[in-house]
Amino acid sequence: MKLSSKTKVSVLSLATVFMLNACSSDMENETSMTEFSLNFTAMSGSEEVSCDTVLSGFGTEGHYSIGVSDLRFYVSNLAFYDQYGAQIEITFNDNDFQLNHDKGFVGLIDLTSNSTGSCASDAIANGEGTARTNNMITGKMLDIGVNKVTFDLGVPQAVMKEVITTQSAEDAPSPLNEMYWSWASGYRHFVMNFAIESMMGSKGEGYLHIGSRGCGDDGGLLALENKERCDFVNTAKVELNNFDPNINQVVIDIDNLLADLAFSASMSGHGSHSATAENDDEMTMDAPSVTCHSTSPDMQADCGPIFNNLGLATEDGSATVSGNKVVTLK
């Protein structure tokens, strides 16, 4: 069928309208995506925690003070929700602290340096903090109003498996080139090392390393080489309601993290991330201490309260949002 000139003009005009509408829609979607930053801080009561802060009142009788030496943790499965409970579209920036991996997003929050106060490299025997710091996750979101944020504290199992089985520790992409137990054991998700001093002046150290366990077969060289997930995932879950990233901050509550710990002098040490005291190369008999390397409370008693405070089950490594008393908002 042959179209008249008038019909051709009409068809072209209609096509033009569709193209303009499509372009207009794309422009609206593009302009409605706004930059966001999800900010993190550590608090003890109303006091913000830094490398130069001395915090007191710890232990069952409140006889111990601490100075945080290293506080780092991974953030993954991050999602924003609007007031109706609908998930909001977000994208994440790529930088040294944020990795958009094929298997999922991972960000690293590092709230301590390694140069001043209790963060200085010689402040504790096994200081492992880094010079660089980062207190935020950044990206873009569809600007329709945030009312809730959820995320996990840790490296997703699929990301862990892919990174460890395809790359060496030296070649792993930042920020996954730190905080691993070993390439045969997997990752630590949350690390806090700290100096301790009693009211009588006795000094000791604390090492909290929360990470996945049972990630490899006996004698294996790579974590998750022959399995999809670790036996004990130990990834704490977070849900903060009535949260607006333009107003609120995510808080690591140090008081709640260390609640119900005795801080008592005991024969325990740090060693090289071992799960048993027998393998530790730093042993103390009379110094106040806190030690948890994500093992059974029968082996390291401090893991009981720490896991409970984070909403983690020592029996199977599962997590509940309602049980997490450590991550709050302000």
GROMACS .gro file of C-alpha atoms in nm, residues 129-278:
model
  150
  129GLY     CA    1   4.517  -0.128   6.188
  130THR     CA    2   4.566   0.055   5.861
  131ALA     CA    3   4.657   0.416   5.789
  132ARG     CA    4   4.356   0.476   5.567
  133THR     CA    5   4.010   0.535   5.711
  134ASN     CA    6   3.659   0.542   5.570
  135ASN     CA    7   3.331   0.615   5.749
  136MET     CA    8   3.076   0.600   5.468
  137ILE     CA    9   2.912   0.404   5.188
  138THR     CA   10   2.833   0.624   4.887
  139GLY     CA   11   2.632   0.595   4.568
  140LYS     CA   12   2.312   0.713   4.403
  141MET     CA   13   1.951   0.641   4.491
  142LEU     CA   14   1.608   0.710   4.349
  143ASP     CA   15   1.504   1.014   4.549
  144ILE     CA   16   1.165   0.908   4.687
  145GLY     CA   17   1.244   0.931   5.059
  146VAL     CA   18   1.420   0.671   5.275
  147ASN     CA   19   1.249   0.534   5.586
  148LYS     CA   20   1.452   0.219   5.656
  149VAL     CA   21   1.796   0.075   5.587
  150THR     CA   22   1.904  -0.289   5.606
  151PHE     CA   23   2.244  -0.450   5.557
  152ASP     CA   24   2.473  -0.731   5.669
  153LEU     CA   25   2.801  -0.700   5.856
  154GLY     CA   26   3.023  -0.916   5.646
  155VAL     CA   27   3.138  -1.046   5.311
  156PRO     CA   28   2.867  -1.240   5.122
  157GLN     CA   29   2.946  -1.609   5.086
  158ALA     CA   30   2.923  -1.596   4.704
  159VAL     CA   31   3.166  -1.303   4.686
  160MET     CA   32   3.404  -1.473   4.928
  161LYS     CA   33   3.403  -1.793   4.724
  162GLU     CA   34   3.459  -1.616   4.392
  163VAL     CA   35   3.740  -1.392   4.516
  164ILE     CA   36   3.929  -1.661   4.706
  165THR     CA   37   3.901  -1.932   4.440
  166THR     CA   38   4.000  -1.710   4.148
  167GLN     CA   39   4.265  -1.478   4.297
  168SER     CA   40   4.552  -1.473   4.541
  169ALA     CA   41   4.546  -1.275   4.861
  170GLU     CA   42   4.791  -1.028   4.707
  171ASP     CA   43   4.581  -0.980   4.393
  172ALA     CA   44   4.241  -0.958   4.560
  173PRO     CA   45   4.053  -0.638   4.472
  174SER     CA   46   4.034  -0.365   4.735
  175PRO     CA   47   3.880  -0.373   4.993
  176LEU     CA   48   3.892  -0.755   4.996
  177ASN     CA   49   4.270  -0.757   5.021
  178GLU     CA   50   4.254  -0.733   5.400
  179MET     CA   51   4.073  -0.881   5.702
  180TYR     CA   52   4.081  -1.243   5.586
  181TRP     CA   53   4.168  -1.522   5.833
  182SER     CA   54   4.371  -1.693   5.562
  183TRP     CA   55   4.300  -1.792   5.201
  184ALA     CA   56   4.214  -2.141   5.332
  185SER     CA   57   3.982  -2.016   5.605
  186GLY     CA   58   3.785  -1.722   5.461
  187TYR     CA   59   3.714  -1.375   5.592
  188ARG     CA   60   3.670  -1.191   5.915
  189HIS     CA   61   3.363  -0.971   5.886
  190PHE     CA   62   3.409  -0.751   6.192
  191VAL     CA   63   3.730  -0.667   6.378
  192MET     CA   64   3.781  -0.468   6.696
  193ASN     CA   65   4.114  -0.475   6.877
  194PHE     CA   66   4.162  -0.266   7.191
  195ALA     CA   67   4.385  -0.190   7.487
  196ILE     CA   68   4.254  -0.263   7.838
  197GLU     CA   69   4.349  -0.120   8.177
  198SER     CA   70   4.204  -0.210   8.517
  199MET     CA   71   4.140   0.032   8.802
  200MET     CA   72   4.453  -0.112   8.968
  201GLY     CA   73   4.666  -0.027   8.664
  202SER     CA   74   4.694  -0.379   8.524
  203LYS     CA   75   4.709  -0.366   8.144
  204GLY     CA   76   4.580  -0.614   7.890
  205GLU     CA   77   4.432  -0.642   7.542
  206GLY     CA   78   4.110  -0.734   7.365
  207TYR     CA   79   4.067  -0.903   7.026
  208LEU     CA   80   3.722  -0.947   6.874
  209HIS     CA   81   3.733  -1.113   6.531
  210ILE     CA   82   3.392  -1.212   6.401
  211GLY     CA   83   3.412  -1.409   6.078
  212SER     CA   84   3.294  -1.716   5.893
  213ARG     CA   85   3.423  -2.053   6.013
  214GLY     CA   86   3.425  -2.401   5.866
  215CYS     CA   87   3.481  -2.265   5.517
  216GLY     CA   88   3.704  -2.534   5.377
  217ASP     CA   89   3.758  -2.908   5.372
  218ASP     CA   90   4.028  -3.054   5.593
  219GLY     CA   91   4.361  -2.998   5.426
  220GLY     CA   92   4.215  -2.773   5.158
  221LEU     CA   93   4.410  -2.478   5.028
  222LEU     CA   94   4.119  -2.246   4.949
  223ALA     CA   95   3.810  -2.152   5.145
  224LEU     CA   96   3.481  -2.256   4.978
  225GLU     CA   97   3.675  -2.435   4.705
  226ASN     CA   98   3.442  -2.735   4.730
  227LYS     CA   99   3.137  -2.587   4.903
  228GLU     CA  100   2.896  -2.297   4.855
  229ARG     CA  101   2.891  -2.158   5.208
  230CYS     CA  102   3.080  -2.186   5.532
  231ASP     CA  103   2.947  -2.407   5.811
  232PHE     CA  104   2.924  -2.101   6.037
  233VAL     CA  105   2.847  -1.788   5.833
  234ASN     CA  106   2.846  -1.551   6.136
  235THR     CA  107   2.721  -1.250   5.940
  236ALA     CA  108   2.527  -1.012   6.166
  237LYS     CA  109   2.211  -0.856   6.021
  238VAL     CA  110   2.098  -0.494   6.067
  239GLU     CA  111   1.760  -0.325   6.023
  240LEU     CA  112   1.717   0.041   6.122
  241ASN     CA  113   1.367   0.189   6.098
  242ASN     CA  114   1.281   0.559   6.086
  243PHE     CA  115   1.621   0.612   5.929
  244ASP     CA  116   1.705   0.892   5.685
  245PRO     CA  117   2.065   0.893   5.552
  246ASN     CA  118   2.043   1.271   5.513
  247ILE     CA  119   1.987   1.306   5.888
  248ASN     CA  120   2.092   0.989   6.069
  249GLN     CA  121   2.417   0.798   6.116
  250VAL     CA  122   2.471   0.426   6.170
  251VAL     CA  123   2.622   0.372   6.516
  252ILE     CA  124   2.842   0.093   6.645
  253ASP     CA  125   2.751   0.096   7.014
  254ILE     CA  126   3.071  -0.003   7.195
  255ASP     CA  127   2.893  -0.035   7.531
  256ASN     CA  128   2.643  -0.283   7.390
  257LEU     CA  129   2.914  -0.472   7.202
  258LEU     CA  130   3.114  -0.533   7.520
  259ALA     CA  131   2.817  -0.582   7.753
  260ASP     CA  132   2.825  -0.883   7.990
  261LEU     CA  133   3.197  -0.944   7.941
  262ALA     CA  134   3.398  -1.012   8.257
  263PHE     CA  135   3.729  -0.864   8.134
  264SER     CA  136   3.881  -1.096   8.393
  265ALA     CA  137   4.245  -1.196   8.395
  266SER     CA  138   4.272  -1.527   8.215
  267MET     CA  139   4.516  -1.741   8.021
  268SER     CA  140   4.428  -1.638   7.669
  269GLY     CA  141   4.598  -1.460   7.386
  270HIS     CA  142   4.570  -1.338   7.033
  271GLY     CA  143   4.816  -1.539   6.834
  272SER     CA  144   4.749  -1.555   6.462
  273HIS     CA  145   4.368  -1.564   6.457
  274SER     CA  146   4.362  -1.912   6.607
  275ALA     CA  147   4.046  -2.059   6.747
  276THR     CA  148   4.213  -2.226   7.043
  277ALA     CA  149   4.434  -2.093   7.318
  278GLU     CA  150   4.679  -2.382   7.269
   0.00000   0.00000   0.00000
